[in-house]
XYZ file of C-alpha atoms in Angstrom:
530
model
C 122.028 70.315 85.167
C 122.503 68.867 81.557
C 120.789 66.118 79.846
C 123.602 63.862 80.284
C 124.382 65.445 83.815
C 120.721 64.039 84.840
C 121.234 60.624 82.926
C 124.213 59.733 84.810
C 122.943 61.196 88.197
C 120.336 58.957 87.302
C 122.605 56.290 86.730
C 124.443 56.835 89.926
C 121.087 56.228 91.850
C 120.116 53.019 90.378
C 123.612 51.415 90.570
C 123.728 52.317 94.302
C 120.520 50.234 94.867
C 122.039 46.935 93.532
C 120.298 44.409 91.396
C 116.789 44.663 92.504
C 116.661 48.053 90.144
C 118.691 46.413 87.184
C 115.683 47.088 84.911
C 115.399 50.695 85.630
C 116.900 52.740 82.824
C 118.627 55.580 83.610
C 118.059 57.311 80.731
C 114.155 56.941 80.806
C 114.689 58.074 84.760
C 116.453 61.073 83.474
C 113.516 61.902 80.486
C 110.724 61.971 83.642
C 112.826 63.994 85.684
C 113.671 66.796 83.154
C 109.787 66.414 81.762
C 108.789 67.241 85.343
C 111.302 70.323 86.235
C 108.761 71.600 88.881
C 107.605 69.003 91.492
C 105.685 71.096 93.547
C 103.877 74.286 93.695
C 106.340 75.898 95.734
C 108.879 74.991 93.207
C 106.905 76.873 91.013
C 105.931 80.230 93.085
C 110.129 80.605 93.890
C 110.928 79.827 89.951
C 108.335 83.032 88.658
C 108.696 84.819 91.303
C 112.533 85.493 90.201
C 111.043 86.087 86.816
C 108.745 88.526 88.228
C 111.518 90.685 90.084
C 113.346 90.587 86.966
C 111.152 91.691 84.622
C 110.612 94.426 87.192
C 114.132 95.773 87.178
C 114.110 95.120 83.533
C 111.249 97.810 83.217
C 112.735 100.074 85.857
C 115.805 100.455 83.513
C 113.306 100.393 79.879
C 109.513 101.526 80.142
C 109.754 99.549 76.714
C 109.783 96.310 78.376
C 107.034 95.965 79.927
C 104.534 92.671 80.387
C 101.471 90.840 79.550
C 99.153 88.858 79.990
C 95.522 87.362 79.203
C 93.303 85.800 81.815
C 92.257 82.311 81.833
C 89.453 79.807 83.273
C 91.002 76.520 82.478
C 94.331 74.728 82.350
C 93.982 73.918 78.990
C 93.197 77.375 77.981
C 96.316 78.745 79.572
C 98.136 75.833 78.199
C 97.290 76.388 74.838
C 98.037 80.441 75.278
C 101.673 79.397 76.258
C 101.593 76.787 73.089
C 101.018 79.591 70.988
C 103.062 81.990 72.493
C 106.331 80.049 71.750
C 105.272 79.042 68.357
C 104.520 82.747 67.435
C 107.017 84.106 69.292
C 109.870 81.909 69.806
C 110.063 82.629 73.953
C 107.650 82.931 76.542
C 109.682 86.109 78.492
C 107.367 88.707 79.057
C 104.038 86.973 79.008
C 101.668 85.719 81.840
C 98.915 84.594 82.876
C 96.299 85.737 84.817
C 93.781 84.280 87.344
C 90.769 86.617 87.511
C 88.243 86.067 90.212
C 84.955 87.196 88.006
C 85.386 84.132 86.027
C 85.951 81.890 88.763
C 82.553 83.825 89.753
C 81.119 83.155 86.764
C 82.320 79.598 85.418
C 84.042 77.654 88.571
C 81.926 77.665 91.023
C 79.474 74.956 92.516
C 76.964 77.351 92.726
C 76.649 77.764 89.087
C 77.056 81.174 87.530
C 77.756 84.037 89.800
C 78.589 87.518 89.789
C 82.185 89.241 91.046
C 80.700 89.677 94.829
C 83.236 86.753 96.449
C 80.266 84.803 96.842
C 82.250 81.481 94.963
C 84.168 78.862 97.299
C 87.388 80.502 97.929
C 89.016 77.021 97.399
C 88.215 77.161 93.788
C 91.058 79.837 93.782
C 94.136 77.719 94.415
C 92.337 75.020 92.671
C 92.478 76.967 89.410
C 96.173 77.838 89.858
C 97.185 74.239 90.764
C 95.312 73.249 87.463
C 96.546 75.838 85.272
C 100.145 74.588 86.185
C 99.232 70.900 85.581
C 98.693 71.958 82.406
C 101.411 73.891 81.561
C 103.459 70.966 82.981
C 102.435 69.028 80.259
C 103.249 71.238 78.093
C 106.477 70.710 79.093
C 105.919 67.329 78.955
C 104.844 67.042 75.536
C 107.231 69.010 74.069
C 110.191 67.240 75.718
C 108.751 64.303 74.282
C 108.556 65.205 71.199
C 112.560 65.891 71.145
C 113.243 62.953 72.786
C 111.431 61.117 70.064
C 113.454 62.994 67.913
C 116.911 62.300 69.467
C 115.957 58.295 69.538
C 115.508 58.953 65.768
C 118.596 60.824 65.008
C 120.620 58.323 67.725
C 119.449 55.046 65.111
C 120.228 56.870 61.955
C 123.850 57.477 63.392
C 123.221 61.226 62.560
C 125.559 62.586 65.091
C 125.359 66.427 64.002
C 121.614 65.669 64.182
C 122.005 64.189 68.226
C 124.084 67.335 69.654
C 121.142 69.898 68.088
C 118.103 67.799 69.520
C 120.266 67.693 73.031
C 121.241 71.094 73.158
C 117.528 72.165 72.025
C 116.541 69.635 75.284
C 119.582 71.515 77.675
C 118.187 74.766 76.701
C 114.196 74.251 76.433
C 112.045 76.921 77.662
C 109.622 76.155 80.129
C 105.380 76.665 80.099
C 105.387 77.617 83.362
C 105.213 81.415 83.855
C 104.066 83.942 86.221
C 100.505 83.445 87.512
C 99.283 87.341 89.083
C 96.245 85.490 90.852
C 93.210 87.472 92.107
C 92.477 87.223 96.016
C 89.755 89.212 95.636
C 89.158 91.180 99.054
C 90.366 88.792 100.597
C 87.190 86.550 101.662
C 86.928 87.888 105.347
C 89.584 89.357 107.766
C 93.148 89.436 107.946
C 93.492 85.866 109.228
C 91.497 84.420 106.535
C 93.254 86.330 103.734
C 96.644 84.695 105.180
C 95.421 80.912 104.926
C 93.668 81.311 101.491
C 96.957 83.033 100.578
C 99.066 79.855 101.903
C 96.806 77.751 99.792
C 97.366 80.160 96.490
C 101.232 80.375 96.453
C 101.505 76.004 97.818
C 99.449 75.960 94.198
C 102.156 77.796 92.553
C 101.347 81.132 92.380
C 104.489 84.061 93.131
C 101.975 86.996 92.574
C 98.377 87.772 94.814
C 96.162 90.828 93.519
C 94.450 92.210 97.141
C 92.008 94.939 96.731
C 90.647 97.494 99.296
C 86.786 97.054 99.481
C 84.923 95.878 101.982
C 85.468 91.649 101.886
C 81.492 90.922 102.510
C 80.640 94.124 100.393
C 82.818 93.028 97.382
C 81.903 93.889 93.858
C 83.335 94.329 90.485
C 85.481 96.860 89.869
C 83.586 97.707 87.172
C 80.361 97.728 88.744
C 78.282 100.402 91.212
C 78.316 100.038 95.214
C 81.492 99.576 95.833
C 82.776 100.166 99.720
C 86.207 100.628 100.587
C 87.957 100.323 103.684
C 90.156 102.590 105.951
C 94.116 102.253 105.149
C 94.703 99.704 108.301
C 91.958 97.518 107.349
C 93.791 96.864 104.097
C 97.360 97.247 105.595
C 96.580 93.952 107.719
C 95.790 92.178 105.232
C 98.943 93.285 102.786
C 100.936 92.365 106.104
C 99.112 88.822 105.904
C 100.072 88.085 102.606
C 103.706 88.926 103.042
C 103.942 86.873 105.810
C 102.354 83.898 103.707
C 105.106 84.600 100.661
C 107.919 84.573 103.820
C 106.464 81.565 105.931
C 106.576 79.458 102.739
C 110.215 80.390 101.618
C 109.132 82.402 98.507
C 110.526 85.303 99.387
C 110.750 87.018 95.759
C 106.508 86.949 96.537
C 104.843 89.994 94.852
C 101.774 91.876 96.190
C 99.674 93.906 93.746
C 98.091 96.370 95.700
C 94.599 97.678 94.372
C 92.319 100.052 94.616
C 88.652 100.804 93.682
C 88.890 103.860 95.296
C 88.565 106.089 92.031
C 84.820 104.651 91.466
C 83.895 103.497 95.038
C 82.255 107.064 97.054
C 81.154 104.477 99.826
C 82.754 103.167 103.441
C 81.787 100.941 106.161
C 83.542 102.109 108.738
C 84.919 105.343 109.865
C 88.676 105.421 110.504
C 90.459 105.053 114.146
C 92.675 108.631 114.344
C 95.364 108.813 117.236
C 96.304 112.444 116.585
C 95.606 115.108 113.387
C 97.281 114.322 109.933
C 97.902 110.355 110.983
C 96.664 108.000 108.288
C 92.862 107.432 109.385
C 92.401 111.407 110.185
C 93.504 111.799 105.856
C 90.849 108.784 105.465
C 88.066 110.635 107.402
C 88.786 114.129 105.558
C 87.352 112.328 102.610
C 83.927 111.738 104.227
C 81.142 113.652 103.461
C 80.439 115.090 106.441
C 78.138 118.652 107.509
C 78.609 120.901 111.023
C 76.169 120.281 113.510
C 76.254 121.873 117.626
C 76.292 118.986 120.142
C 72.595 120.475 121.405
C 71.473 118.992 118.367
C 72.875 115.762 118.511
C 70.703 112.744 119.248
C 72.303 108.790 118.769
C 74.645 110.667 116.367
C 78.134 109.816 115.118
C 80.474 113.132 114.969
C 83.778 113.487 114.076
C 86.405 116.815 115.003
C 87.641 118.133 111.982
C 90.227 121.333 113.030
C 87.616 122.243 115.892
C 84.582 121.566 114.504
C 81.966 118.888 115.410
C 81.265 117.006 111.750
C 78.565 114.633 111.359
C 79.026 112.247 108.310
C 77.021 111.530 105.872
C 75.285 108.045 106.666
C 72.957 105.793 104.387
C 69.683 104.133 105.262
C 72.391 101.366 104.341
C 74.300 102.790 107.560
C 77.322 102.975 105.479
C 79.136 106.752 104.974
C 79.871 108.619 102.015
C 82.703 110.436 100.521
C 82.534 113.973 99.134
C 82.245 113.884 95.338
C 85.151 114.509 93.762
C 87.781 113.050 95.860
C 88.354 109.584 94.153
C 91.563 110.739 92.599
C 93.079 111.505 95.789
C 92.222 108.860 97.648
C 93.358 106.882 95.045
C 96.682 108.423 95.439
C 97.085 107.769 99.430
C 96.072 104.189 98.901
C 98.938 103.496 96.316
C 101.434 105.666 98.321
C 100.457 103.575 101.599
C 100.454 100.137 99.648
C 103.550 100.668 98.461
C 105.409 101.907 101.891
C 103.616 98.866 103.639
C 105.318 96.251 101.513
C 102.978 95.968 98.237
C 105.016 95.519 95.162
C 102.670 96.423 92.620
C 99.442 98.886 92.374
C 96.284 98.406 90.566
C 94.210 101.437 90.142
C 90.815 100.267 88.679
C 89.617 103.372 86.365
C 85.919 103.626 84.421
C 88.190 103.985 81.268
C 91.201 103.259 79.390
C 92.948 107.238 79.538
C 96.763 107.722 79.210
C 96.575 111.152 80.798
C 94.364 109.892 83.834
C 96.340 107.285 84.926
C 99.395 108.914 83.877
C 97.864 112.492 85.999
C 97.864 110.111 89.526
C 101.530 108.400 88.742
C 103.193 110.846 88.560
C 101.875 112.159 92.051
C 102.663 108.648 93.573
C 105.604 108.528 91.671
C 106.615 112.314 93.656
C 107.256 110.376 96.865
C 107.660 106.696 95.487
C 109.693 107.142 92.300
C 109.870 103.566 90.868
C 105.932 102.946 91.629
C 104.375 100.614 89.378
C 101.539 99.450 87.632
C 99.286 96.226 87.276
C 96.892 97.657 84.303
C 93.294 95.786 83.244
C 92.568 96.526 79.461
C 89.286 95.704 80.909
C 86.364 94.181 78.567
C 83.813 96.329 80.310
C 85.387 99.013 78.700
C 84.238 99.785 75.164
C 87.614 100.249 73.685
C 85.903 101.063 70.459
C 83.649 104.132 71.532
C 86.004 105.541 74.003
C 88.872 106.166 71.643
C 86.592 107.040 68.951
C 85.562 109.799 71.114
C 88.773 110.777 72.812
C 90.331 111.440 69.390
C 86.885 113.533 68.994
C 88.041 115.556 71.808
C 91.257 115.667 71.041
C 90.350 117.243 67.303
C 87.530 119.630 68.770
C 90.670 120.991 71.222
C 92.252 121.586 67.720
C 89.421 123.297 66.340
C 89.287 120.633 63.442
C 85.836 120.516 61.511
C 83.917 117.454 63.151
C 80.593 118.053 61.418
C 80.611 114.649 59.694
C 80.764 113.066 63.067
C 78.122 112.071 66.047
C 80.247 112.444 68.880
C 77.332 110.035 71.027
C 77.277 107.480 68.005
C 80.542 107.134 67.447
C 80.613 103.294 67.852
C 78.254 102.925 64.504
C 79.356 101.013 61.897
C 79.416 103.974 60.037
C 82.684 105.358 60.818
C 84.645 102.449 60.341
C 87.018 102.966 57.820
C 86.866 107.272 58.586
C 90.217 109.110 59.270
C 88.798 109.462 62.953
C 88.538 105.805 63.273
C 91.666 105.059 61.586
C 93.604 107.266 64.226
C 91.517 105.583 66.979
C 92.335 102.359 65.742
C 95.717 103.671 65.547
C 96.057 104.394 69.205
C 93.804 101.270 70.901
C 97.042 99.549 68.892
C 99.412 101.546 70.950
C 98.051 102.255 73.763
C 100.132 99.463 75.647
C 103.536 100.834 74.836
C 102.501 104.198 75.277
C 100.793 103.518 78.591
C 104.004 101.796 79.982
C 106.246 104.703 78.457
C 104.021 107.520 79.905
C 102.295 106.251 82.666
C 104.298 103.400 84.684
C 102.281 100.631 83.757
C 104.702 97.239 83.831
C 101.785 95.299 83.259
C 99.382 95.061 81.011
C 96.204 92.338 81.312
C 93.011 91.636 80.154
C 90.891 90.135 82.478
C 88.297 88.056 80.767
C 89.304 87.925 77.058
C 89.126 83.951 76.667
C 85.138 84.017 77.950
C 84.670 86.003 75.180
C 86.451 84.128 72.431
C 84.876 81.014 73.851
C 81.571 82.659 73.447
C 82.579 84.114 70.022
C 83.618 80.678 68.903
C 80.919 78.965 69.973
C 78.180 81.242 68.276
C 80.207 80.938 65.130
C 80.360 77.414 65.353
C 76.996 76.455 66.447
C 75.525 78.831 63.563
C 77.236 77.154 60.408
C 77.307 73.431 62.491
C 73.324 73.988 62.928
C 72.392 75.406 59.656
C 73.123 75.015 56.304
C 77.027 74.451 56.152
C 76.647 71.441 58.701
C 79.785 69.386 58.644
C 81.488 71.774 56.319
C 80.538 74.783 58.954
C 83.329 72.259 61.592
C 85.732 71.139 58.725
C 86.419 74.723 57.399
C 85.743 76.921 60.111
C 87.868 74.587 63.027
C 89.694 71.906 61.725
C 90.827 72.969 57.981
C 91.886 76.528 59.683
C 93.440 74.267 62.644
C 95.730 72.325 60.335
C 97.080 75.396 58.336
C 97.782 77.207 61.057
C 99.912 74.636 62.616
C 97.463 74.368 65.528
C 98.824 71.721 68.051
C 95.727 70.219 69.260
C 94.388 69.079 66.226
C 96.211 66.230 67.249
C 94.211 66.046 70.350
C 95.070 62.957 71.362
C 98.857 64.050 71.608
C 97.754 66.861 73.415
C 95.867 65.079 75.888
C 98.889 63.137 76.725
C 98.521 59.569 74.501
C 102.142 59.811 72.972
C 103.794 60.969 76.500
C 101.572 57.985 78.294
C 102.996 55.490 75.127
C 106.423 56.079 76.433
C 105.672 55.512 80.400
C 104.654 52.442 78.650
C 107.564 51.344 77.206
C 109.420 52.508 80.176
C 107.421 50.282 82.782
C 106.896 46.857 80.152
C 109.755 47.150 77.223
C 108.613 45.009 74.045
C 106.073 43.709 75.945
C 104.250 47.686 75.902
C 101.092 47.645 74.165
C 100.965 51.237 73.023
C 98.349 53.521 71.320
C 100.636 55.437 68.744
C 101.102 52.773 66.118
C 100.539 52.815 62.522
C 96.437 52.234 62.991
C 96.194 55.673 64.975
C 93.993 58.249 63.251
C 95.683 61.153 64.585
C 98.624 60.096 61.846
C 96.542 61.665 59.097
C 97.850 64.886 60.611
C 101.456 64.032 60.491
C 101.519 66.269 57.196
């Protein structure tokens, strides 16, 4: 529906009401409702989902087009991420955000600072999502306010050529709001519970849950040691949950990112239920560690058959089993297969390092019996992005027989080597490694987890030691707001951007002349104007 479509449905409302709405304007009714396209969460989930599935089918027919996105721990962080995503970039299409469940962890929860175990109040979860779209929603907000400023402008300087571009720029505005892949972690308990905290996560707006396959009261990092996975059903359930949630709710575009931890977790609770050989848990139990034993010499013990043979596996003084070294990779490979043929959307296969060929090396076997498999990719922090493809192009030169005296493959990272040919070619390929990933190794999207708790620590160090020391003011001034103003930052005006100018006109909406508004001539935030 058009501007003027909405101003005279508007219109039609109030007249139908009689007198007693004579000082409604329909025109102000019409600014709210296009300022506020998405009423509820829901609204939201159904509206990215669509962009989800087509950015999928986009990438199934290009490799090229693949996605992004950076995660966020506040609204106002995402919100200024989208702001500068249309100013650089002129459209948001292809960007995201994502929810990551370490920094809830580690900055939202009541318990203070915790680590990636699921320990933090699963409510916090749909909390953040609901609060990252508030703020995008005034993004919208704003900027719609901003034309419509505009148009009342052009409107009483009879510039008519003027008019038709503001209302064609409001007809055609892109929204904020964008896909939100959120992080469900293992789920936070069994099956049932992963279907209610999934209700509550798309009712907050989000079209895309990450579910991964450890153990929910084990959980840990994927980056981390002691991980425990569980067998395929376990995780099946809860996939089957979540897709019921997405259906239940009407968003049926839902998408279900699939991951596993299986390439750096050797650990399991539980050993699988087998009806017959071959069936899904006897290929989980082949995995386990396991060594012949006679049943005289069995006492209290837990034995498997394996083609005739009486296996005992492995077991912990933590009374949890092991898998035989070696066999990440393939497990990794039957989780995705079985994700994906039990209605995940998406995989996630958490690796130790960021290596075309490895990921690439288990796509293309998933890819054998699911050809348009996908993936969900973290350009994780906890990678050292600079030593790893320092030393991969080591490798790849030593494979050439290339003379790498000048180099310490095991110092690599030194300052030393910046500016060398080897760490101009890594360089090089950390700057690629997205479109060749996607191109070579079905990644559709590309994330990194927790890159805005870094810049806000990186920021704040900066700030604190010029602010502290010698520069004092000047160390805020020329640092924040000088480099603010040039670069056209929007919240330099922070009083715009925490809503003054869109509150001015509810304002003059509810009281006319009679508005006493906080935009006038006296406002300090009009030094920035220029």
């Amino acid at each position: 529906m058009t501007y003027s479509q909405t101003i005279a449905d508007a219109a039609r409302t109030i007249d139908g009401a009689g007198q007693s709405w004579a000082a409604i304007n329909a025109e102000s009714v019409a600014r709210m409702r296009v300022q506020n396209r998405f009423p509820t969460g829901l609204d939201i989930a159904r509206h990215t989902a669509r962009i989800m599935r087509a950015d999928m089918a986009a990438y199934d027919a290009d490799p090229a087009a693949y996605t992004q996105s950076l995660g966020c721990w506040h609204g106002f962080i995402g919100q200024q991420k989208l702001i500068a995503i249309k100013k650089h970039f002129g459209t948001t299409k292809g960007r995201y955000l994502y929810l990551s469940g370490w920094m809830i962890a580690a900055l939202r929860s009541d318990f203070g600072p915790l680590p990636d175990q699921s320990m933090h109040e699963k409510t916090s979860v749909p909390a953040l999502i609901e609060e990252l779209y508030t703020f995008l929603r005034q993004a919208d907000a704003r900027e719609l306010g901003g034309l419509f400023r505009e148009l009342d402008k052009a409107r009483a300087a009879g510039n008519a050529i003027e008019e038709q571009r503001i209302l064609n720029a409001i007809d055609n505005h892109e929204t904020h709001v964008v896909p939100i892949i959120a992080d469900i972690d293992a789920g936070f308990g069994n099956a049932e519970a992963t279907y209610l905290l999934a209700r509550k996560m798309i009712e907050a707006g989000a079209c895309a849950l990450q579910i991964e396959n450890q153990v929910s009261d084990e959980k840990q990092c994927g980056h981390q040691d002691g991980k425990v996975t569980v067998p395929h059903e376990d995780f099946l359930q809860k996939i089957r949950a979540i897709r019921y949630a997405f259906l239940e709710l009407g968003v049926e575009d839902g998408i279900i990112v699939a991951r596993t931890d299986s390439l750096g977790a050797g650990l399991t609770k539980q050993i699988a239920y087998s009806r017959e050989p071959g069936d899904l848990g006897d290929q989980y139990n082949r995995f386990l560690d396991c060594e012949p034993v006679d049943a005289a010499s069995l006492n209290g013990d837990v034995v498997i058959n394996r083609d005739g043979q009486l296996m005992r596996p492995k077991r912990l003084p933590s009374n949890l089993y092991q898998f035989r070294p070696g066999t990440g990779e393939d497990r990794c490979v039957l989780d995705c297969i079985t994700s994906l043929q039990n209605g995940a959307d998406l995989l996630w296969i958490e690796t130790e390092k960021p290596h075309i060929d490895q990921i690439a090396g288990m796509v293309d076997r998933i890819r054998a019996v699911i050809p348009n498999a996908k993936l969900v990719y973290n350009n994780s922090p906890s990678f050292n992005w600079t030593l790893n493809f320092r030393q991969q192009v080591f490798d790849a030169w030593a494979a050439e027989g290339r003379d790498l005296s000048a180099y310490d493959r095991a110092k690599l990272m030194s300052v030393d080597y910046d500016g060398t040919e080897l760490a101009e070619e890594a360089d090089g390929r950390i700057r690629t490694f997205q479109r060749d990933a996607s191109a070579r190794a079905g990644i559709f999207h590309h994330l990194i987890t927790l890159p805005t708790y870094h810049t806000a620590a990186l920021s704040t160090d900066n700030l604190a030691r010029e602010y502290f020391g010698e520069a004092g003011m000047l160390g805020y001034v020329k640092n924040v707001q000088r480099a603010e103003i040039r670069q056209g930052i929007a919240c330099v005006r922070h009083q715009n951007m925490a809503g003054s100018d869109i509150g001015d006109d509810h304002k003059e909406y509810f009281a006319g002349e009679a508005a006493l508004k906080a935009g006038g001539a006296h406002n300090t935030m009009n030094q920035f104007a220029a």
